[in-house]
XYZ file of C-alpha atoms in Angstrom:
658
model
C -21.781 2.790 -0.593
C -25.144 2.571 -2.301
C -27.591 3.040 0.597
C -30.858 4.615 -0.533
C -31.029 7.452 1.973
C -34.201 8.876 0.533
C -35.547 12.409 0.405
C -36.834 12.237 3.984
C -33.403 11.527 5.428
C -31.756 14.240 3.336
C -34.381 16.716 4.510
C -33.843 15.818 8.177
C -30.082 16.133 7.736
C -30.507 19.595 6.230
C -32.800 20.723 9.077
C -30.292 19.461 11.640
C -27.462 21.462 10.112
C -29.636 24.570 9.944
C -30.561 24.099 13.589
C -26.904 23.866 14.522
C -26.120 27.036 12.632
C -28.965 28.816 14.381
C -27.794 27.583 17.775
C -24.334 28.982 17.176
C -25.684 32.271 15.890
C -23.530 32.053 12.772
C -23.172 30.143 9.533
C -20.559 27.812 10.968
C -18.494 27.029 7.893
C -16.701 24.193 9.608
C -19.962 22.541 10.567
C -21.258 22.665 7.021
C -18.817 19.910 6.186
C -19.511 17.690 9.187
C -21.428 14.464 8.875
C -23.479 15.276 11.975
C -26.548 13.513 10.744
C -24.676 10.291 10.135
C -26.822 8.298 12.501
C -29.811 8.997 10.285
C -28.396 7.287 7.225
C -26.306 4.361 8.379
C -26.681 1.232 6.300
C -25.550 -0.932 9.204
C -22.352 -1.683 11.062
C -19.973 -4.592 10.667
C -21.561 -7.913 11.500
C -20.837 -11.542 10.870
C -21.719 -12.825 7.407
C -23.104 -16.277 6.684
C -20.740 -16.923 3.804
C -17.907 -14.512 3.037
C -17.267 -10.796 2.759
C -14.356 -10.841 0.275
C -14.486 -12.063 -3.332
C -12.032 -11.720 -6.227
C -12.141 -8.061 -7.187
C -13.391 -6.865 -3.775
C -12.170 -3.316 -3.103
C -11.482 -2.229 0.483
C -11.240 1.494 1.241
C -10.439 3.418 4.412
C -11.668 6.873 5.364
C -12.788 9.123 8.168
C -15.879 7.900 9.996
C -17.535 11.295 10.357
C -18.799 13.133 13.422
C -21.778 13.496 15.723
C -23.009 15.686 18.581
C -24.149 13.203 21.255
C -27.637 13.892 22.575
C -28.045 16.764 20.131
C -31.805 16.353 20.225
C -31.746 17.765 23.759
C -30.302 21.017 22.396
C -27.225 23.064 23.230
C -27.060 25.892 25.780
C -26.950 29.434 24.338
C -23.482 30.599 23.389
C -22.012 27.077 23.125
C -19.990 26.511 19.955
C -21.333 23.305 18.371
C -17.828 22.428 17.168
C -16.712 22.072 20.792
C -19.443 19.473 21.295
C -18.726 17.521 18.119
C -17.069 14.092 18.414
C -15.984 11.194 16.227
C -18.999 9.101 15.307
C -18.029 5.661 16.568
C -21.057 4.022 14.926
C -19.948 4.845 11.403
C -17.421 3.030 9.263
C -13.728 3.729 8.824
C -13.294 0.721 6.519
C -15.633 -0.475 3.801
C -15.367 -3.433 1.397
C -17.079 -2.705 -1.929
C -18.385 -4.959 -4.663
C -17.209 -3.235 -7.843
C -17.769 -6.163 -10.192
C -20.438 -4.290 -12.199
C -19.964 -0.593 -12.843
C -23.172 -0.166 -14.792
C -21.886 0.805 -18.224
C -18.960 2.313 -20.127
C -16.805 4.824 -18.301
C -17.972 8.420 -18.758
C -16.728 10.085 -15.596
C -19.855 8.984 -13.732
C -20.433 8.026 -10.117
C -21.026 4.301 -9.611
C -23.540 3.092 -7.029
C -22.418 -0.276 -5.690
C -24.270 -2.834 -3.573
C -24.131 -1.993 0.163
C -20.551 -2.571 1.334
C -19.372 -4.525 4.335
C -18.424 -2.049 7.060
C -16.152 -1.888 10.100
C -16.827 0.994 12.461
C -14.650 3.502 14.291
C -15.905 2.016 17.539
C -14.369 -1.305 16.565
C -11.024 -0.267 15.081
C -10.715 3.510 15.349
C -9.264 5.468 12.438
C -7.162 3.414 10.001
C -5.224 4.069 6.797
C -2.985 1.317 5.370
C -4.655 -1.996 4.497
C -3.518 -5.380 3.134
C -4.906 -8.831 2.372
C -3.226 -12.113 3.236
C -3.273 -15.177 0.936
C -6.315 -16.949 2.349
C -4.383 -19.885 3.813
C -6.228 -21.110 6.911
C -4.702 -23.761 9.178
C -2.256 -24.544 6.394
C -4.985 -25.079 3.784
C -5.688 -22.579 0.949
C -9.255 -21.283 1.223
C -9.300 -18.658 -1.574
C -10.837 -16.273 0.985
C -8.274 -13.882 2.448
C -8.363 -11.878 5.649
C -8.030 -8.106 5.626
C -5.656 -6.099 7.841
C -5.732 -2.394 8.725
C -3.242 -0.220 10.596
C -4.113 2.544 13.083
C -3.419 6.053 11.800
C -2.979 9.680 12.759
C -3.596 10.766 9.152
C -7.272 11.380 10.016
C -6.179 13.850 12.680
C -5.621 13.491 16.412
C -8.477 14.264 18.807
C -8.104 14.463 22.575
C -10.575 15.017 25.398
C -10.654 15.526 29.153
C -13.398 14.384 31.562
C -16.815 16.034 31.473
C -16.478 19.378 33.234
C -19.907 20.923 32.682
C -22.158 17.968 33.535
C -23.632 17.746 30.029
C -22.708 14.091 29.664
C -19.993 14.818 27.112
C -16.239 14.892 27.510
C -14.473 18.187 26.934
C -12.595 18.601 23.662
C -9.070 20.005 23.934
C -6.825 21.603 21.350
C -3.672 21.481 23.485
C -2.168 18.870 25.759
C -3.632 18.541 29.231
C -2.642 16.551 32.307
C -5.801 14.422 32.212
C -6.183 14.163 28.422
C -6.970 10.900 26.662
C -7.572 10.042 23.017
C -11.167 10.603 21.908
C -13.282 7.495 21.504
C -13.108 6.370 17.892
C -9.511 7.529 17.479
C -7.734 4.204 18.015
C -10.383 1.562 18.822
C -9.608 1.673 22.518
C -12.869 -0.054 23.442
C -11.422 -3.196 21.835
C -8.007 -2.711 23.425
C -6.448 -0.956 20.455
C -3.913 1.831 20.344
C -1.854 3.832 17.838
C 0.366 0.809 17.124
C -2.439 -1.675 16.501
C -2.932 -3.663 13.319
C -6.452 -5.050 13.072
C -7.582 -8.268 11.395
C -10.963 -8.624 9.683
C -11.870 -12.244 8.953
C -12.696 -12.613 5.265
C -15.388 -15.210 5.924
C -17.192 -14.018 9.054
C -16.213 -10.346 9.178
C -15.109 -10.783 12.793
C -12.693 -8.086 13.984
C -9.715 -8.795 16.242
C -6.399 -7.274 17.218
C -3.719 -8.899 15.089
C -0.528 -7.183 16.269
C 0.528 -4.284 18.474
C 3.606 -2.097 18.141
C 3.530 -0.960 21.737
C 6.274 1.655 21.355
C 4.109 3.732 19.003
C 2.969 6.750 21.016
C 0.417 8.182 18.577
C 1.718 8.724 15.018
C 0.404 5.293 14.043
C 1.180 2.826 11.266
C 2.215 4.146 7.858
C 1.371 1.070 5.802
C 1.042 -2.730 5.917
C 2.010 -5.297 3.265
C 1.917 -9.093 3.028
C 4.837 -11.260 1.861
C 3.155 -14.262 0.215
C 6.415 -16.188 -0.194
C 7.304 -16.295 3.513
C 3.749 -15.700 4.797
C 4.613 -12.680 6.889
C 3.765 -8.993 7.136
C 5.751 -5.774 7.157
C 4.480 -2.568 8.769
C 6.043 0.889 8.839
C 6.084 2.760 12.158
C 5.715 6.545 11.825
C 6.861 7.051 15.418
C 10.300 5.404 15.192
C 10.789 4.997 11.439
C 11.313 1.252 11.878
C 9.883 -1.375 9.545
C 8.504 -4.238 11.631
C 8.483 -7.842 10.435
C 5.471 -9.733 11.770
C 4.669 -13.427 11.413
C 1.328 -14.807 10.235
C 0.120 -15.088 13.838
C 0.831 -11.454 14.693
C 4.099 -11.950 16.576
C 6.707 -9.226 16.077
C 9.912 -10.848 14.786
C 12.482 -8.107 14.133
C 12.904 -4.665 12.562
C 14.780 -2.823 9.853
C 16.032 0.699 10.583
C 16.323 2.691 7.361
C 17.832 5.688 9.111
C 20.757 3.624 10.430
C 21.075 0.703 8.004
C 19.578 2.123 4.798
C 20.866 5.650 4.256
C 24.616 4.808 4.394
C 24.124 2.381 1.474
C 23.549 5.451 -0.730
C 26.294 7.565 0.743
C 24.008 9.377 3.181
C 24.723 10.001 6.837
C 23.012 7.695 9.300
C 20.132 9.329 11.188
C 18.989 7.796 14.472
C 15.488 8.337 15.831
C 15.429 11.467 17.982
C 13.186 9.803 20.551
C 10.345 12.310 20.228
C 6.911 10.985 21.168
C 3.325 12.138 21.097
C 2.561 13.343 24.620
C -1.087 14.408 24.705
C -0.732 15.265 28.387
C 2.183 17.655 27.790
C 1.923 21.374 27.131
C 3.853 21.068 23.855
C 1.154 18.962 22.186
C -1.038 20.878 19.747
C -3.774 18.927 17.971
C -3.536 21.296 14.988
C 0.258 21.070 14.673
C 1.511 17.693 13.359
C 5.075 18.735 14.233
C 4.107 18.164 17.875
C 2.804 14.643 17.272
C 6.041 12.702 17.718
C 6.742 11.642 14.144
C 10.310 10.489 13.589
C 12.532 12.763 11.491
C 11.625 13.138 7.846
C 14.962 11.634 6.682
C 14.077 8.284 8.263
C 10.283 8.369 8.117
C 9.086 5.316 6.193
C 5.577 5.683 4.781
C 4.564 2.948 2.352
C 5.792 -0.652 2.169
C 5.223 -3.185 -0.641
C 6.700 -6.674 -1.044
C 7.713 -7.589 -4.582
C 10.186 -9.959 -6.188
C 12.105 -10.993 -3.071
C 12.515 -7.391 -1.929
C 10.590 -5.033 0.293
C 10.079 -1.662 -1.403
C 9.436 1.353 0.793
C 9.087 5.126 0.526
C 10.908 7.640 2.701
C 10.273 11.284 3.535
C 8.301 14.163 2.078
C 10.729 14.556 -0.828
C 9.955 10.970 -1.521
C 12.659 8.428 -2.175
C 11.901 4.805 -3.045
C 14.208 2.212 -1.501
C 14.227 -1.565 -1.227
C 15.806 -4.197 0.978
C 16.147 -7.897 0.204
C 14.241 -10.556 2.093
C 16.396 -13.621 2.802
C 15.342 -17.218 2.295
C 14.287 -17.506 5.937
C 12.176 -14.356 5.629
C 14.527 -12.070 7.532
C 15.903 -8.764 6.266
C 18.875 -9.491 3.995
C 20.830 -6.372 4.967
C 21.257 -5.131 1.387
C 19.309 -1.844 1.264
C 19.223 -0.177 -2.128
C 18.152 3.282 -3.238
C 15.831 2.859 -6.207
C 14.862 6.400 -7.222
C 13.920 9.869 -6.046
C 10.385 10.726 -7.102
C 10.030 13.339 -9.837
C 6.836 15.240 -9.038
C 5.668 18.832 -8.968
C 5.379 18.824 -5.154
C 7.588 17.188 -2.539
C 4.816 15.102 -1.002
C 5.117 11.773 0.760
C 4.399 8.618 -1.227
C 1.934 6.763 0.975
C 1.207 3.800 -1.296
C 3.166 1.609 -3.729
C 1.775 -1.080 -6.036
C 3.151 -3.251 -8.845
C 1.360 -4.701 -11.847
C 2.321 -7.826 -13.785
C 3.927 -5.846 -16.610
C 6.754 -4.443 -14.493
C 5.272 -1.017 -13.708
C 5.589 0.456 -10.233
C 2.725 2.773 -9.235
C 3.079 5.511 -6.604
C 0.471 7.699 -4.889
C 1.248 10.952 -3.097
C -0.653 12.397 -0.147
C -0.384 16.042 0.860
C 1.110 17.076 4.209
C -0.974 16.422 7.317
C -3.362 19.224 8.299
C -5.676 18.792 11.268
C -8.456 21.335 11.519
C -10.296 21.468 14.830
C -13.617 21.452 12.943
C -12.739 18.143 11.206
C -12.841 19.728 7.759
C -9.273 19.004 6.676
C -6.761 16.258 7.396
C -4.376 16.794 4.464
C -3.361 19.537 2.064
C -5.010 18.093 -1.026
C -5.312 19.157 -4.637
C -1.667 18.733 -5.642
C -0.965 15.031 -5.015
C 0.037 12.952 -8.027
C -0.425 9.323 -9.065
C 2.373 8.117 -11.315
C 4.105 5.006 -12.576
C 7.732 4.088 -13.201
C 9.272 1.164 -15.070
C 12.734 -0.327 -15.281
C 15.100 0.843 -17.984
C 15.481 -1.999 -20.466
C 18.324 -2.193 -21.106
C 19.687 -0.295 -18.136
C 21.097 3.108 -19.051
C 24.565 3.308 -17.430
C 24.438 7.110 -17.644
C 21.577 7.273 -15.130
C 21.973 6.502 -11.460
C 18.710 4.621 -11.109
C 17.664 1.384 -12.792
C 14.232 2.998 -13.254
C 13.311 5.594 -15.860
C 14.034 9.145 -14.747
C 10.626 10.662 -15.578
C 7.438 8.773 -14.699
C 4.098 8.746 -16.435
C 1.263 10.495 -14.610
C -2.469 9.854 -14.321
C -5.248 12.435 -14.296
C -6.887 12.100 -10.878
C -10.170 13.963 -10.452
C -11.774 16.763 -12.465
C -10.444 19.854 -10.646
C -7.767 21.897 -12.392
C -4.438 20.040 -12.884
C -6.187 16.708 -12.093
C -4.023 16.007 -9.046
C -6.504 15.051 -6.349
C -4.657 11.999 -4.983
C -5.419 11.159 -1.350
C -2.559 8.683 -1.117
C -3.988 5.213 -1.788
C -3.835 3.003 -4.885
C -3.899 -0.579 -6.100
C -4.371 -2.621 -9.289
C -7.664 -4.238 -10.235
C -8.670 -6.792 -12.855
C -9.732 -5.461 -16.234
C -13.257 -4.361 -17.177
C -15.114 -4.979 -20.413
C -16.752 -2.252 -22.493
C -19.869 -2.325 -20.311
C -18.015 -1.992 -17.025
C -18.160 -5.663 -15.999
C -15.190 -7.157 -14.179
C -13.005 -9.446 -16.303
C -10.930 -11.676 -13.996
C -9.108 -13.056 -17.022
C -7.133 -9.800 -17.186
C -5.062 -9.470 -14.052
C -3.850 -5.866 -13.583
C -5.317 -3.681 -16.313
C -7.136 -1.217 -14.061
C -5.841 1.360 -11.586
C -7.867 2.291 -8.507
C -6.745 5.322 -6.509
C -8.224 7.432 -3.734
C -8.880 11.145 -4.064
C -10.707 14.214 -2.758
C -13.273 16.331 -4.626
C -13.027 13.946 -7.541
C -15.977 15.324 -9.570
C -15.809 18.958 -8.491
C -15.141 21.359 -11.378
C -17.473 24.361 -11.853
C -16.471 24.737 -15.492
C -17.615 21.170 -16.203
C -20.536 21.123 -13.763
C -23.234 20.880 -16.399
C -21.538 17.998 -18.158
C -20.707 16.218 -14.900
C -24.206 16.601 -13.430
C -25.535 13.819 -15.616
C -23.120 11.410 -13.932
C -24.223 12.038 -10.359
C -23.236 14.274 -7.418
C -20.116 16.419 -7.683
C -18.836 16.235 -4.091
C -17.237 12.798 -4.375
C -14.483 11.699 -1.999
C -13.487 8.116 -2.700
C -11.937 6.101 -5.512
C -11.313 6.685 -9.196
C -11.235 3.578 -11.413
C -9.180 3.973 -14.607
C -7.705 1.641 -17.252
C -3.933 1.604 -16.686
C -3.270 2.498 -20.321
C -4.816 5.973 -19.871
C -1.777 7.961 -18.740
C -1.607 11.712 -19.380
C -2.304 13.365 -21.755
C -5.003 10.721 -22.263
C -8.042 10.938 -19.982
C -7.681 14.675 -19.273
C -10.232 15.442 -17.901
C -10.940 11.881 -16.681
C -14.172 11.080 -18.482
C -12.630 7.671 -19.199
C -12.933 6.720 -15.510
C -15.577 5.577 -13.034
C -15.927 6.931 -9.490
C -17.030 5.396 -6.174
C -17.765 7.520 -3.102
C -16.569 6.358 0.315
C -19.710 7.155 2.307
C -22.257 8.644 -0.165
C -22.502 11.863 1.817
C -22.527 14.365 -1.019
C -23.050 17.633 0.900
C -19.410 18.070 1.963
C -17.631 19.590 -1.057
C -14.863 21.321 0.885
C -13.453 18.544 3.079
C -9.905 17.387 2.380
C -8.067 14.215 3.309
C -11.169 12.306 4.430
C -10.324 9.168 2.404
C -7.244 7.010 2.786
C -5.999 3.753 1.302
C -7.555 1.285 -1.140
C -6.718 -2.394 -1.658
C -8.099 -4.978 -4.081
C -8.238 -8.748 -3.589
C -6.919 -9.940 -6.920
C -5.823 -13.582 -7.144
C -4.535 -14.120 -10.666
C -5.012 -17.876 -11.020
C -1.377 -18.908 -11.166
C -0.246 -16.215 -13.578
C 2.887 -14.409 -12.482
C 3.779 -10.840 -13.272
C 7.094 -9.283 -14.194
C 9.669 -9.178 -11.388
C 7.410 -11.339 -9.272
C 9.014 -14.105 -7.235
C 7.529 -17.516 -7.994
C 8.054 -20.795 -6.122
C 10.483 -23.375 -7.490
C 13.368 -25.514 -6.258
C 16.594 -27.327 -7.034
C 18.352 -30.650 -6.506
C 21.920 -31.266 -5.286
C 24.515 -30.288 -7.908
C 26.796 -32.880 -9.482
C 29.780 -33.011 -11.822
C 28.894 -33.191 -15.533
C 29.513 -36.529 -17.323
C 32.268 -35.034 -19.494
C 34.123 -33.648 -16.510
C 34.866 -36.479 -14.065
C 36.220 -35.239 -10.741
C 39.410 -36.629 -9.218
C 38.235 -39.404 -6.969
C 34.849 -39.054 -5.321
C 35.128 -35.412 -4.296
C 31.879 -33.478 -3.840
C 31.056 -30.702 -6.313
C 33.267 -27.677 -5.910
C 30.296 -25.384 -5.169
C 27.411 -25.462 -2.741
C 24.058 -23.986 -3.654
C 22.513 -22.126 -0.745
C 19.327 -21.048 -2.489
C 17.669 -20.547 -5.878
C 14.948 -17.949 -6.343
C 12.823 -17.595 -9.449
C 11.328 -14.438 -10.944
C 9.190 -13.584 -13.924
C 10.626 -10.728 -16.013
C 9.865 -9.214 -19.432
C 12.521 -11.585 -20.815
C 10.924 -14.665 -19.259
C 11.936 -16.781 -16.284
C 15.064 -15.804 -14.374
C 16.761 -17.643 -11.535
C 18.949 -16.046 -8.897
C 21.650 -18.520 -7.847
C 23.097 -18.112 -4.358
C 26.404 -20.011 -4.585
C 28.815 -20.913 -1.789
C 32.477 -21.248 -2.769
C 33.129 -23.779 0.000
C 36.314 -25.066 -1.656
C 37.846 -21.584 -1.730
C 38.193 -21.544 -5.494
C 37.855 -17.760 -5.511
C 35.584 -17.438 -8.532
C 33.676 -14.238 -9.225
C 31.936 -15.092 -12.525
C 29.912 -17.893 -14.090
C 29.116 -19.200 -17.544
C 25.850 -21.111 -17.766
C 24.783 -23.585 -20.480
C 21.682 -25.708 -20.831
C 22.150 -29.483 -20.567
C 18.447 -30.072 -21.267
C 17.611 -30.345 -24.999
C 15.327 -27.627 -26.302
C 15.886 -25.311 -23.339
C 17.973 -22.142 -23.502
C 20.001 -20.722 -20.612
C 21.690 -17.333 -20.656
C 24.600 -16.218 -18.494
C 24.943 -12.891 -16.680
C 26.934 -10.203 -18.473
C 28.280 -8.827 -15.222
C 28.129 -9.587 -11.540
C 28.172 -7.293 -8.533
C 30.127 -8.549 -5.504
C 27.828 -10.058 -2.910
C 24.868 -10.328 -5.285
C 23.422 -13.629 -6.540
C 24.209 -14.854 -10.058
C 21.172 -14.370 -12.322
C 20.545 -16.687 -15.281
C 17.721 -16.664 -17.822
C 15.740 -19.795 -18.775
C 13.650 -20.098 -21.946
C 11.963 -22.852 -23.965
C 10.922 -25.017 -21.009
C 7.492 -26.039 -19.814
C 6.500 -24.727 -16.373
C 7.380 -27.312 -13.737
C 9.996 -29.093 -15.878
C 13.418 -30.026 -14.538
C 16.173 -28.113 -16.312
C 19.836 -29.130 -15.938
C 22.137 -26.112 -15.981
C 25.847 -26.564 -16.540
C 27.920 -23.999 -14.656
C 31.506 -22.918 -15.139
C 32.665 -20.958 -12.079
C 35.814 -18.942 -12.733
C 37.860 -15.848 -11.956
C 37.417 -13.054 -14.488
C 41.062 -12.062 -14.052
C 42.123 -15.554 -15.207
C 39.908 -15.369 -18.265
C 41.245 -11.903 -19.159
C 44.723 -13.400 -19.569
C 43.455 -15.363 -22.608
C 44.162 -19.001 -23.315
C 43.257 -21.744 -20.856
C 41.864 -20.631 -17.519
C 40.795 -22.695 -14.478
C 37.063 -23.401 -14.252
C 35.098 -25.180 -11.537
C 32.419 -27.132 -13.425
C 29.200 -28.573 -12.064
C 25.637 -29.336 -13.147
C 22.740 -27.834 -11.225
C 19.337 -29.528 -11.668
C 16.606 -26.892 -11.342
C 12.945 -27.556 -10.624
C 11.342 -24.697 -12.536
C 8.154 -23.126 -11.141
C 4.848 -24.658 -12.146
C 3.723 -21.115 -12.993
C 3.708 -19.386 -16.345
C 5.530 -16.093 -16.605
C 3.194 -14.840 -19.297
C 1.464 -11.626 -18.116
């Protein structure tokens, strides 16, 4: 945020903190990191815009809204600990949408001051973490202006209160569960009917805020992440309470769920783990606001954090020793029931992966967030300083000696200036490219990485050099060209930085920023392993293979799905052997001059048949001749039975060039 607070406001904020310290009779270290003077420097809360709030390249970020002592001007009684009278500031933002189209010059590790962002306050939506955009389709018509969605979270701590007991007009803060405890205002947006299972919708044109969906069974842990499936126009959200992944339609209706603990783990030879039924009970004696183990999270083995839709599959992360899995999404949008372990993250610390993103070159990006820590004084929500941002890519060709189809060791990015450059706060996304002067270039789709972090410009050894680029206590986003993997950009002077709230007097806070998401329509260009729309016509027998009589083709085609890959366009053929031929292999040939078609080298039982298509123009019809046979017959040599047919494919009107 680029509000001009001015020297007067900074001076008043400093006097307020000094007054608080004097009132408590001590240099309250916890209070030194509180944004108690927030009301003095607000740029304005969320309000309806005349045009739109989201443009190509818009960057949304979530973070803690800060704190306030209500009616502080009236003073505190002697002996009262100011921390006990400090509450979530419901007037400040937990979600901001930034214009980062002009960064002001070449990257030099400097802080970037953006135009004032659009803001949504804690009073409206509570604390949120995971965010996602939809595709901008409104009433069935593309508008090019998406809506933004945000899921309630416990990752900014859990705060509970009981009714005012000392007649000072303020509720009483509680560390432990109590029979009359409720969530503090600003925790879950309760004034708008929200709760820990709420997903909020922010209209991309007006900025209006509404409840989109509610996972009522969530008792307090909140939503891990939210992602949008642009092919089926639906959402997926991970539930930290039960471990379930919820499928939600475009109107917010809950459709069904996928249970990784029961349906996923056995696919990799692991024992099924059912949810233990634990819940967050803030009215029970076992609840401790500073002990996340008492918050009702499902077991680590089944705890799904991040979700990301890509290439006909939903990718998701599981557990603190993070594993990446995926499950197919069927043609009707439902879960396909084919969970697949993808990889186990190789990182220095076993931290949860709380965000996943894909670029159009086939890279998968992962961001770690340290374990939850909830200090009563609001200073720390996560154990930061060791979280990594890394990227994996598929082995090409696949190495049969490795269990995963992805490379074993990822590349890592330098995040922040502190030692080891591992300041990840758990959010990341891909942005368009930038030119040499820091201006957004929408002609380059995914050449920039944005990731959230704590203490991003805090390094005493580099303080003199960093001072020229702005304040050091930056908690927000680092913007880095994707090509700058370690050892390049160490320390990250090849990056730009954006602060979440421009409050630069809080160098010691940890975990106060969350997720980041960029609206990045790429004008019809598809990326690697990205599903693209296409179709097919009814199959028929080839002219040189007349069938006996007028029998229908020996195969049915249930579905064809198209993907862009580094090798070009690929089509997954879902074939139905309705005649009972018993084939398990295909040979594919092009029957369209000038177009090449490649056959699969092998085929896993139950999987679709994948063919490659080259030399066509996007949108052209391509006739593919198929020979469907049994491999055992072919292995005998000589003539073998073959069910022949021609499949006319309508190729996508989208180029697979990155």
